[in-house]
Amino acid sequence: MFDNLSEKLDKALHVLKGHGQITEINVAETLKEVRRALLDADVNFKIAKSFTNRVKEKALGENVLTTLQPGQLMVKIVKDELTELMGGDAAGVNLSGNPSVILMSGLQGSGKTTFSGKLANYLKNKKTKKPLLVACDVYRPAAINQLHVVGEQIGVEVYSEEGNQDPVAIAKNAVAHAKKNGCNVVIVDTAGRLAVDEQMMTEIANIHKAISPEETLFVVDSMTGQDAVNTAKAFNDVLNFDGVILTKLDGDTRGGAAISIKSVVDKPIKFIGTGEKMEAIDVFYPSRMADRILG
Ligand code: GDP
C-alpha cells in the first residue's frame, strides 16, 4: 500500500535520518522533497504546501537543529502531521438508532454494493447486530442481483421491490420492514452514476430526507486520485455526509485520496476496502496508516 510514497518519503528523510550534519539548508531541502513526494502521490498542491509549512514550523519550534537526534525528531513530526491530516483519531459509526439506518452514496463502480455487503458482514459478526441490506438502484437490475448474491454469501437478508421504480418509497418500506422483523441495522445501497449529475444528487438527497439516516457514508475509489477528492466535495455539498469509505486500497493507488480527503471535506475516513472479498474491510486508523507510510 502506497509503496511509491513510502519510498519517496523515506528517501526525502534519509539525509536527516543519517549522520550527516543537519543544517537549515538540508531541512529546507528535505521538506522540498517531502512536498514533491506528496504531489507525486496525488495530494493537492495547497494541502502539500501547508503540510510542509506546518512541519517546518514545528521543526523550528522544537529546535530540530540542536537536538541530539534530529532525524528521528523530523520523522516523528512528519508522522504526527500525516496522522493529523488523515483525521487524527479513528472514527466509529453511529449505531444508536433502532434500527440504525446507514445510507451509502457514491459513484457507480466506487464499490458501494461490495462495501454494503462487507459492512453488513462486519456488523453481523459483532453478534448484537442483525443487518438488513436494501437495494435501491432501480435502474440496474444487475445491481439488485449483485446485492442479493452478496446477501446470500454472508447470510444477510436483502430487501428489494421488483417493479417499484421509486427508490425513496423502497427505502422507507425497507426501514418499516426492518422494524417489523427485528433488524437493528439497515444498510441502504443506492444508485450511482459514472460522474456527478443532478438527477443522482436529487435522488440521493430525497432518500436521505425520507429516512433520516444515523450515518450517511460516501464511498470512493481511492484509485481515482484527485478526482476522489472532487467527488467527495460534490457529495458532501449535497448530503453533508458523516464519513468516507475509501475502497480499493489494495490496488496500485498512490495514496493522495487518503491523505487529502479529510482536509477538503472535514469528514473522517471511517473504513477502508482492501479487496473484493467480504472480509476485506478495515477500520481506518490514521496513525497506523501514517506508520505504514513512513515505515
Ligand atoms: P458500485 O457500483 O459502487 O456498487 O461498485 P461495486 O461494489 O459493484 O464494485 C465495483 C468493482 O470494484 C467490483 O468489481 C468490485 O469487486 C470491486 N471492488 C470493490 N471494492 C473493492 C476493493 O476494496 N478492492 C478491490 N480490489 N476491488 C474492489
mmCIF file of C-alpha atoms and ligand atoms in Angstrom:
data_model
loop_
_atom_site.group_PDB
_atom_site.id
_atom_site.type_symbol
_atom_site.label_atom_id
_atom_site.label_comp_id
_atom_site.label_asym_id
_atom_site.label_seq_id
_atom_site.Cartn_x
_atom_site.Cartn_y
_atom_site.Cartn_z
ATOM 1 C CA MET A 1 0.000 0.000 0.000
ATOM 2 C CA PHE A 2 1.403 3.388 -1.045
ATOM 3 C CA ASP A 3 4.805 1.862 -1.779
ATOM 4 C CA ASN A 4 5.871 4.662 -4.041
ATOM 5 C CA LEU A 5 5.011 7.360 -1.495
ATOM 6 C CA SER A 6 6.728 5.427 1.290
ATOM 7 C CA GLU A 7 9.851 5.064 -0.753
ATOM 8 C CA LYS A 8 9.964 8.736 -1.702
ATOM 9 C CA LEU A 9 9.359 9.962 1.832
ATOM 10 C CA ASP A 10 11.986 7.612 3.127
ATOM 11 C CA LYS A 11 14.407 8.961 0.573
ATOM 12 C CA ALA A 12 13.470 12.548 1.424
ATOM 13 C CA LEU A 13 14.085 11.969 5.113
ATOM 14 C CA HIS A 14 17.192 9.903 4.521
ATOM 15 C CA VAL A 15 19.747 12.691 4.849
ATOM 16 C CA LEU A 16 18.316 13.819 8.147
ATOM 17 C CA LYS A 17 17.968 10.277 9.396
ATOM 18 C CA GLY A 18 21.638 9.640 8.663
ATOM 19 C CA HIS A 19 24.595 11.036 10.496
ATOM 20 C CA GLY A 20 25.323 13.958 8.215
ATOM 21 C CA GLN A 21 25.352 17.429 9.625
ATOM 22 C CA ILE A 22 21.924 18.934 9.989
ATOM 23 C CA THR A 23 21.601 22.447 8.717
ATOM 24 C CA GLU A 24 18.788 24.800 7.975
ATOM 25 C CA ILE A 25 19.585 24.238 4.335
ATOM 26 C CA ASN A 26 19.150 20.500 4.340
ATOM 27 C CA VAL A 27 15.989 20.758 6.442
ATOM 28 C CA ALA A 28 14.588 23.028 3.731
ATOM 29 C CA GLU A 29 15.833 20.632 1.053
ATOM 30 C CA THR A 30 14.215 17.709 2.849
ATOM 31 C CA LEU A 31 10.867 19.458 3.096
ATOM 32 C CA LYS A 32 11.015 20.255 -0.592
ATOM 33 C CA GLU A 33 11.438 16.554 -1.272
ATOM 34 C CA VAL A 34 8.616 15.703 1.132
ATOM 35 C CA ARG A 35 6.381 18.102 -0.750
ATOM 36 C CA ARG A 36 7.382 16.570 -4.066
ATOM 37 C CA ALA A 37 6.613 13.080 -2.723
ATOM 38 C CA LEU A 38 3.141 14.211 -1.643
ATOM 39 C CA LEU A 39 2.445 15.843 -5.002
ATOM 40 C CA ASP A 40 3.557 12.695 -6.803
ATOM 41 C CA ALA A 41 1.112 10.745 -4.650
ATOM 42 C CA ASP A 42 -1.675 12.970 -5.994
ATOM 43 C CA VAL A 43 -2.034 15.161 -2.948
ATOM 44 C CA ASN A 44 -3.442 18.540 -3.862
ATOM 45 C CA PHE A 45 -0.839 21.312 -4.177
ATOM 46 C CA LYS A 46 -2.298 23.538 -1.452
ATOM 47 C CA ILE A 47 -2.525 20.675 1.019
ATOM 48 C CA ALA A 48 1.045 19.575 0.326
ATOM 49 C CA LYS A 49 2.286 23.120 0.743
ATOM 50 C CA SER A 50 0.545 23.813 4.019
ATOM 51 C CA PHE A 51 1.626 20.384 5.246
ATOM 52 C CA THR A 52 5.318 21.156 4.756
ATOM 53 C CA ASN A 53 4.858 24.626 6.220
ATOM 54 C CA ARG A 54 3.411 23.120 9.380
ATOM 55 C CA VAL A 55 6.210 20.573 9.590
ATOM 56 C CA LYS A 56 8.739 23.363 9.179
ATOM 57 C CA GLU A 57 7.169 25.459 11.920
ATOM 58 C CA LYS A 58 7.095 22.529 14.299
ATOM 59 C CA ALA A 59 10.643 21.544 13.454
ATOM 60 C CA LEU A 60 11.899 25.043 14.128
ATOM 61 C CA GLY A 61 9.773 25.279 17.269
ATOM 62 C CA GLU A 62 11.277 22.081 18.587
ATOM 63 C CA ASN A 63 14.768 23.164 17.638
ATOM 64 C CA VAL A 64 15.393 20.283 15.353
ATOM 65 C CA LEU A 65 18.834 21.634 14.516
ATOM 66 C CA THR A 66 20.137 21.384 18.024
ATOM 67 C CA THR A 67 18.613 18.132 19.257
ATOM 68 C CA LEU A 68 20.736 15.025 19.543
ATOM 69 C CA GLN A 69 18.649 13.019 17.131
ATOM 70 C CA PRO A 70 17.260 15.494 14.649
ATOM 71 C CA GLY A 71 16.475 12.840 12.051
ATOM 72 C CA GLN A 72 14.219 10.909 14.372
ATOM 73 C CA LEU A 73 12.526 14.069 15.526
ATOM 74 C CA MET A 74 11.814 15.075 11.930
ATOM 75 C CA VAL A 75 10.336 11.660 11.141
ATOM 76 C CA LYS A 76 8.154 11.953 14.221
ATOM 77 C CA ILE A 77 6.959 15.425 13.262
ATOM 78 C CA VAL A 78 6.144 14.299 9.713
ATOM 79 C CA LYS A 79 4.344 11.217 11.047
ATOM 80 C CA ASP A 80 2.288 13.246 13.530
ATOM 81 C CA GLU A 81 1.304 15.756 10.869
ATOM 82 C CA LEU A 82 0.373 12.990 8.445
ATOM 83 C CA THR A 83 -1.805 11.380 11.123
ATOM 84 C CA GLU A 84 -3.473 14.699 11.823
ATOM 85 C CA LEU A 85 -4.030 15.322 8.125
ATOM 86 C CA MET A 86 -5.749 11.956 7.742
ATOM 87 C CA GLY A 87 -8.082 12.583 10.647
ATOM 88 C CA GLY A 88 -6.303 12.186 13.962
ATOM 89 C CA ASP A 89 -8.308 9.541 15.818
ATOM 90 C CA ALA A 90 -10.245 6.659 14.320
ATOM 91 C CA ALA A 91 -13.944 7.450 13.928
ATOM 92 C CA GLY A 92 -16.619 4.843 14.565
ATOM 93 C CA VAL A 93 -20.062 4.546 13.001
ATOM 94 C CA ASN A 94 -23.135 5.742 14.839
ATOM 95 C CA LEU A 95 -25.357 2.762 15.554
ATOM 96 C CA SER A 96 -27.566 4.365 18.172
ATOM 97 C CA GLY A 97 -30.862 4.112 16.300
ATOM 98 C CA ASN A 98 -33.251 1.206 16.371
ATOM 99 C CA PRO A 99 -32.943 0.390 13.645
ATOM 100 C CA SER A 100 -29.806 2.348 12.791
ATOM 101 C CA VAL A 101 -30.074 3.442 9.212
ATOM 102 C CA ILE A 102 -26.913 3.710 7.124
ATOM 103 C CA LEU A 103 -27.126 5.317 3.700
ATOM 104 C CA MET A 104 -24.472 4.579 1.108
ATOM 105 C CA SER A 105 -23.619 7.176 -1.507
ATOM 106 C CA GLY A 106 -21.048 7.395 -4.262
ATOM 107 C CA LEU A 107 -20.428 6.961 -7.951
ATOM 108 C CA GLN A 108 -21.124 3.799 -9.885
ATOM 109 C CA GLY A 109 -18.204 1.417 -9.631
ATOM 110 C CA SER A 110 -16.830 3.015 -6.469
ATOM 111 C CA GLY A 111 -17.538 -0.162 -4.522
ATOM 112 C CA LYS A 112 -20.816 0.728 -2.777
ATOM 113 C CA THR A 113 -22.511 -2.623 -3.202
ATOM 114 C CA THR A 114 -19.403 -4.550 -2.229
ATOM 115 C CA PHE A 115 -18.869 -2.333 0.798
ATOM 116 C CA SER A 116 -22.526 -2.574 1.839
ATOM 117 C CA GLY A 117 -22.013 -6.334 1.985
ATOM 118 C CA LYS A 118 -18.726 -6.020 3.830
ATOM 119 C CA LEU A 119 -20.235 -3.705 6.425
ATOM 120 C CA ALA A 120 -23.271 -5.953 6.908
ATOM 121 C CA ASN A 121 -20.954 -8.910 7.376
ATOM 122 C CA TYR A 122 -18.714 -6.960 9.759
ATOM 123 C CA LEU A 123 -21.690 -5.900 11.881
ATOM 124 C CA LYS A 124 -23.325 -9.316 11.767
ATOM 125 C CA ASN A 125 -20.137 -10.802 13.167
ATOM 126 C CA LYS A 126 -20.496 -8.497 16.142
ATOM 127 C CA LYS A 127 -23.389 -10.763 17.189
ATOM 128 C CA THR A 128 -25.576 -7.995 18.616
ATOM 129 C CA LYS A 129 -26.397 -6.705 15.146
ATOM 130 C CA LYS A 130 -28.922 -8.048 12.703
ATOM 131 C CA PRO A 131 -28.480 -6.098 9.487
ATOM 132 C CA LEU A 132 -30.822 -5.721 6.552
ATOM 133 C CA LEU A 133 -29.408 -4.816 3.135
ATOM 134 C CA VAL A 134 -31.589 -2.686 0.886
ATOM 135 C CA ALA A 135 -31.321 -2.487 -2.906
ATOM 136 C CA CYS A 136 -32.328 0.976 -4.076
ATOM 137 C CA ASP A 137 -30.732 1.007 -7.519
ATOM 138 C CA VAL A 138 -33.904 0.855 -9.574
ATOM 139 C CA TYR A 139 -32.098 1.462 -12.856
ATOM 140 C CA ARG A 140 -29.804 -1.527 -12.975
ATOM 141 C CA PRO A 141 -31.409 -4.899 -12.262
ATOM 142 C CA ALA A 142 -27.867 -6.305 -12.259
ATOM 143 C CA ALA A 143 -27.061 -4.162 -9.229
ATOM 144 C CA ILE A 144 -30.063 -5.542 -7.329
ATOM 145 C CA ASN A 145 -28.983 -9.038 -8.278
ATOM 146 C CA GLN A 146 -25.450 -8.342 -7.149
ATOM 147 C CA LEU A 147 -26.696 -7.327 -3.711
ATOM 148 C CA HIS A 148 -28.793 -10.494 -3.469
ATOM 149 C CA VAL A 149 -25.735 -12.580 -4.323
ATOM 150 C CA VAL A 150 -23.725 -10.750 -1.651
ATOM 151 C CA GLY A 151 -26.533 -11.163 0.898
ATOM 152 C CA GLU A 152 -26.748 -14.868 0.261
ATOM 153 C CA GLN A 153 -22.995 -15.214 0.575
ATOM 154 C CA ILE A 154 -22.900 -13.610 4.022
ATOM 155 C CA GLY A 155 -26.278 -14.792 5.263
ATOM 156 C CA VAL A 156 -27.912 -11.380 5.467
ATOM 157 C CA GLU A 157 -31.424 -10.617 4.265
ATOM 158 C CA VAL A 158 -31.737 -8.329 1.240
ATOM 159 C CA TYR A 159 -34.794 -6.143 0.766
ATOM 160 C CA SER A 160 -35.791 -5.199 -2.779
ATOM 161 C CA GLU A 161 -39.048 -4.489 -4.581
ATOM 162 C CA GLU A 162 -39.368 -5.813 -8.071
ATOM 163 C CA GLY A 163 -41.093 -3.398 -10.401
ATOM 164 C CA ASN A 164 -41.024 -0.458 -7.983
ATOM 165 C CA GLN A 165 -39.195 2.426 -9.654
ATOM 166 C CA ASP A 166 -39.315 4.734 -6.648
ATOM 167 C CA PRO A 167 -36.148 4.411 -4.550
ATOM 168 C CA VAL A 168 -37.490 6.749 -1.856
ATOM 169 C CA ALA A 169 -40.515 4.510 -1.304
ATOM 170 C CA ILE A 170 -38.340 1.374 -1.320
ATOM 171 C CA ALA A 171 -36.018 2.852 1.296
ATOM 172 C CA LYS A 172 -38.933 3.844 3.537
ATOM 173 C CA ASN A 173 -40.606 0.470 3.157
ATOM 174 C CA ALA A 174 -37.323 -1.236 3.955
ATOM 175 C CA VAL A 175 -36.991 0.636 7.250
ATOM 176 C CA ALA A 176 -40.558 -0.385 8.162
ATOM 177 C CA HIS A 177 -39.727 -3.967 7.178
ATOM 178 C CA ALA A 178 -36.641 -3.902 9.399
ATOM 179 C CA LYS A 179 -38.672 -2.680 12.378
ATOM 180 C CA LYS A 180 -41.229 -5.422 11.878
ATOM 181 C CA ASN A 181 -38.613 -8.124 11.537
ATOM 182 C CA GLY A 182 -36.220 -7.179 14.301
ATOM 183 C CA CYS A 183 -33.372 -5.969 12.101
ATOM 184 C CA ASN A 184 -31.438 -3.340 14.050
ATOM 185 C CA VAL A 185 -29.255 -2.038 11.225
ATOM 186 C CA VAL A 186 -30.494 -1.046 7.770
ATOM 187 C CA ILE A 187 -27.857 -0.550 5.079
ATOM 188 C CA VAL A 188 -29.260 1.222 2.036
ATOM 189 C CA ASP A 189 -27.326 0.755 -1.199
ATOM 190 C CA THR A 190 -28.180 3.416 -3.764
ATOM 191 C CA ALA A 191 -27.739 4.003 -7.477
ATOM 192 C CA GLY A 192 -24.576 5.716 -8.575
ATOM 193 C CA ARG A 193 -23.642 7.180 -11.911
ATOM 194 C CA LEU A 194 -20.352 7.365 -13.726
ATOM 195 C CA ALA A 195 -20.000 11.054 -12.935
ATOM 196 C CA VAL A 196 -21.678 13.517 -10.624
ATOM 197 C CA ASP A 197 -25.026 14.563 -12.115
ATOM 198 C CA GLU A 198 -28.012 16.443 -10.873
ATOM 199 C CA GLN A 199 -30.536 13.628 -11.094
ATOM 200 C CA MET A 200 -28.407 11.313 -8.968
ATOM 201 C CA MET A 201 -27.827 14.047 -6.401
ATOM 202 C CA THR A 202 -31.512 14.930 -6.206
ATOM 203 C CA GLU A 203 -32.448 11.292 -5.801
ATOM 204 C CA ILE A 204 -29.985 10.577 -3.024
ATOM 205 C CA ALA A 205 -30.927 13.833 -1.297
ATOM 206 C CA ASN A 206 -34.595 12.745 -1.391
ATOM 207 C CA ILE A 207 -33.793 9.315 0.045
ATOM 208 C CA HIS A 208 -31.702 10.984 2.727
ATOM 209 C CA LYS A 209 -34.569 13.289 3.668
ATOM 210 C CA ALA A 210 -37.100 10.460 3.745
ATOM 211 C CA ILE A 211 -35.226 8.044 6.008
ATOM 212 C CA SER A 212 -33.035 10.387 8.128
ATOM 213 C CA PRO A 213 -30.077 8.024 8.384
ATOM 214 C CA GLU A 214 -27.875 7.921 11.502
ATOM 215 C CA GLU A 215 -24.943 7.557 9.149
ATOM 216 C CA THR A 216 -24.520 8.707 5.595
ATOM 217 C CA LEU A 217 -21.366 7.234 4.157
ATOM 218 C CA PHE A 218 -19.648 8.307 0.981
ATOM 219 C CA VAL A 219 -17.859 5.509 -0.846
ATOM 220 C CA VAL A 220 -14.981 6.420 -3.126
ATOM 221 C CA ASP A 221 -12.462 4.529 -5.214
ATOM 222 C CA SER A 222 -9.006 5.532 -3.994
ATOM 223 C CA MET A 223 -7.558 4.766 -7.423
ATOM 224 C CA THR A 224 -9.249 7.882 -8.810
ATOM 225 C CA GLY A 225 -6.687 10.157 -7.133
ATOM 226 C CA GLN A 226 -7.566 13.848 -7.065
ATOM 227 C CA ASP A 227 -10.946 13.083 -8.622
ATOM 228 C CA ALA A 228 -11.809 11.217 -5.446
ATOM 229 C CA VAL A 229 -11.455 14.479 -3.568
ATOM 230 C CA ASN A 230 -13.558 16.441 -6.076
ATOM 231 C CA THR A 231 -16.317 13.846 -5.992
ATOM 232 C CA ALA A 232 -16.251 13.832 -2.197
ATOM 233 C CA LYS A 233 -16.730 17.566 -2.214
ATOM 234 C CA ALA A 234 -19.703 17.371 -4.590
ATOM 235 C CA PHE A 235 -21.469 14.711 -2.489
ATOM 236 C CA ASN A 236 -20.684 16.461 0.759
ATOM 237 C CA ASP A 237 -22.151 19.722 -0.516
ATOM 238 C CA VAL A 238 -25.465 17.938 -1.067
ATOM 239 C CA LEU A 239 -25.548 15.351 1.721
ATOM 240 C CA ASN A 240 -23.272 16.700 4.433
ATOM 241 C CA PHE A 241 -22.253 13.072 4.929
ATOM 242 C CA ASP A 242 -20.778 11.636 8.115
ATOM 243 C CA GLY A 243 -17.841 9.678 6.842
ATOM 244 C CA VAL A 244 -15.854 8.374 3.934
ATOM 245 C CA ILE A 245 -15.185 4.812 2.831
ATOM 246 C CA LEU A 246 -12.035 4.521 0.773
ATOM 247 C CA THR A 247 -12.073 1.432 -1.404
ATOM 248 C CA LYS A 248 -9.519 -0.431 -3.497
ATOM 249 C CA LEU A 249 -6.578 0.456 -1.290
ATOM 250 C CA ASP A 250 -5.188 -2.946 -2.180
ATOM 251 C CA GLY A 251 -4.607 -1.746 -5.739
ATOM 252 C CA ASP A 252 -1.900 0.403 -7.158
ATOM 253 C CA THR A 253 -3.217 3.588 -5.569
ATOM 254 C CA ARG A 254 -0.825 6.410 -4.862
ATOM 255 C CA GLY A 255 -2.420 7.485 -1.613
ATOM 256 C CA GLY A 256 -3.388 11.061 -2.388
ATOM 257 C CA ALA A 257 -7.073 10.491 -1.672
ATOM 258 C CA ALA A 258 -6.440 9.008 1.756
ATOM 259 C CA ILE A 259 -4.209 11.926 2.646
ATOM 260 C CA SER A 260 -6.329 14.752 1.199
ATOM 261 C CA ILE A 261 -9.994 13.912 1.753
ATOM 262 C CA LYS A 262 -10.210 14.775 5.427
ATOM 263 C CA SER A 263 -8.786 18.230 4.973
ATOM 264 C CA VAL A 264 -11.004 19.023 1.981
ATOM 265 C CA VAL A 265 -14.400 17.909 3.333
ATOM 266 C CA ASP A 266 -13.542 17.768 7.029
ATOM 267 C CA LYS A 267 -15.138 14.340 7.399
ATOM 268 C CA PRO A 268 -13.275 11.302 8.673
ATOM 269 C CA ILE A 269 -12.391 8.224 6.667
ATOM 270 C CA LYS A 270 -14.170 5.505 8.642
ATOM 271 C CA PHE A 271 -13.366 2.284 6.828
ATOM 272 C CA ILE A 272 -11.153 1.138 4.009
ATOM 273 C CA GLY A 273 -11.738 -1.590 1.452
ATOM 274 C CA THR A 274 -8.725 -3.718 0.729
ATOM 275 C CA GLY A 275 -10.008 -6.346 -1.704
ATOM 276 C CA GLU A 276 -13.031 -7.844 -3.370
ATOM 277 C CA LYS A 277 -13.781 -10.400 -0.676
ATOM 278 C CA MET A 278 -16.325 -9.758 2.068
ATOM 279 C CA GLU A 279 -13.604 -9.887 4.722
ATOM 280 C CA ALA A 280 -11.505 -7.189 3.041
ATOM 281 C CA ILE A 281 -12.686 -4.341 5.291
ATOM 282 C CA ASP A 282 -10.675 -2.467 7.899
ATOM 283 C CA VAL A 283 -11.428 0.315 10.329
ATOM 284 C CA PHE A 284 -9.329 3.286 9.254
ATOM 285 C CA TYR A 285 -6.743 4.315 11.842
ATOM 286 C CA PRO A 286 -4.913 7.457 10.681
ATOM 287 C CA SER A 287 -1.900 6.796 12.926
ATOM 288 C CA ARG A 288 -1.499 3.223 11.691
ATOM 289 C CA MET A 289 -1.693 4.440 8.132
ATOM 290 C CA ALA A 290 0.952 7.098 8.833
ATOM 291 C CA ASP A 291 3.157 4.416 10.429
ATOM 292 C CA ARG A 292 2.721 2.309 7.346
ATOM 293 C CA ILE A 293 3.563 5.146 5.008
ATOM 294 C CA LEU A 294 6.658 6.182 6.926
ATOM 295 C CA GLY A 295 7.841 2.633 7.513
HETATM 296 P P1 GDP B 1 -20.820 0.057 -7.019
HETATM 297 O O1 GDP B 1 -21.199 0.280 -8.451
HETATM 298 O O2 GDP B 1 -20.417 1.334 -6.342
HETATM 299 O O3 GDP B 1 -21.850 -0.687 -6.240
HETATM 300 O O4 GDP B 1 -19.479 -0.826 -7.041
HETATM 301 P P2 GDP B 1 -19.269 -2.392 -6.818
HETATM 302 O O5 GDP B 1 -19.461 -2.749 -5.389
HETATM 303 O O6 GDP B 1 -20.055 -3.145 -7.825
HETATM 304 O O7 GDP B 1 -17.702 -2.511 -7.123
HETATM 305 C C1 GDP B 1 -17.153 -2.266 -8.408
HETATM 306 C C2 GDP B 1 -15.982 -3.212 -8.621
HETATM 307 O O8 GDP B 1 -14.950 -2.926 -7.688
HETATM 308 C C3 GDP B 1 -16.340 -4.678 -8.389
HETATM 309 O O9 GDP B 1 -15.683 -5.463 -9.365
HETATM 310 C C4 GDP B 1 -15.798 -4.989 -7.003
HETATM 311 O O10 GDP B 1 -15.452 -6.331 -6.847
HETATM 312 C C5 GDP B 1 -14.582 -4.087 -6.959
HETATM 313 N N1 GDP B 1 -14.213 -3.672 -5.593
HETATM 314 C C6 GDP B 1 -14.988 -3.107 -4.642
HETATM 315 N N2 GDP B 1 -14.270 -2.837 -3.526
HETATM 316 C C7 GDP B 1 -13.001 -3.236 -3.782
HETATM 317 C C8 GDP B 1 -11.777 -3.206 -3.022
HETATM 318 O O11 GDP B 1 -11.690 -2.742 -1.875
HETATM 319 N N3 GDP B 1 -10.665 -3.718 -3.649
HETATM 320 C C9 GDP B 1 -10.709 -4.222 -4.931
HETATM 321 N N4 GDP B 1 -9.579 -4.677 -5.444
HETATM 322 N N5 GDP B 1 -11.841 -4.240 -5.648
HETATM 323 C C10 GDP B 1 -12.967 -3.770 -5.094
#
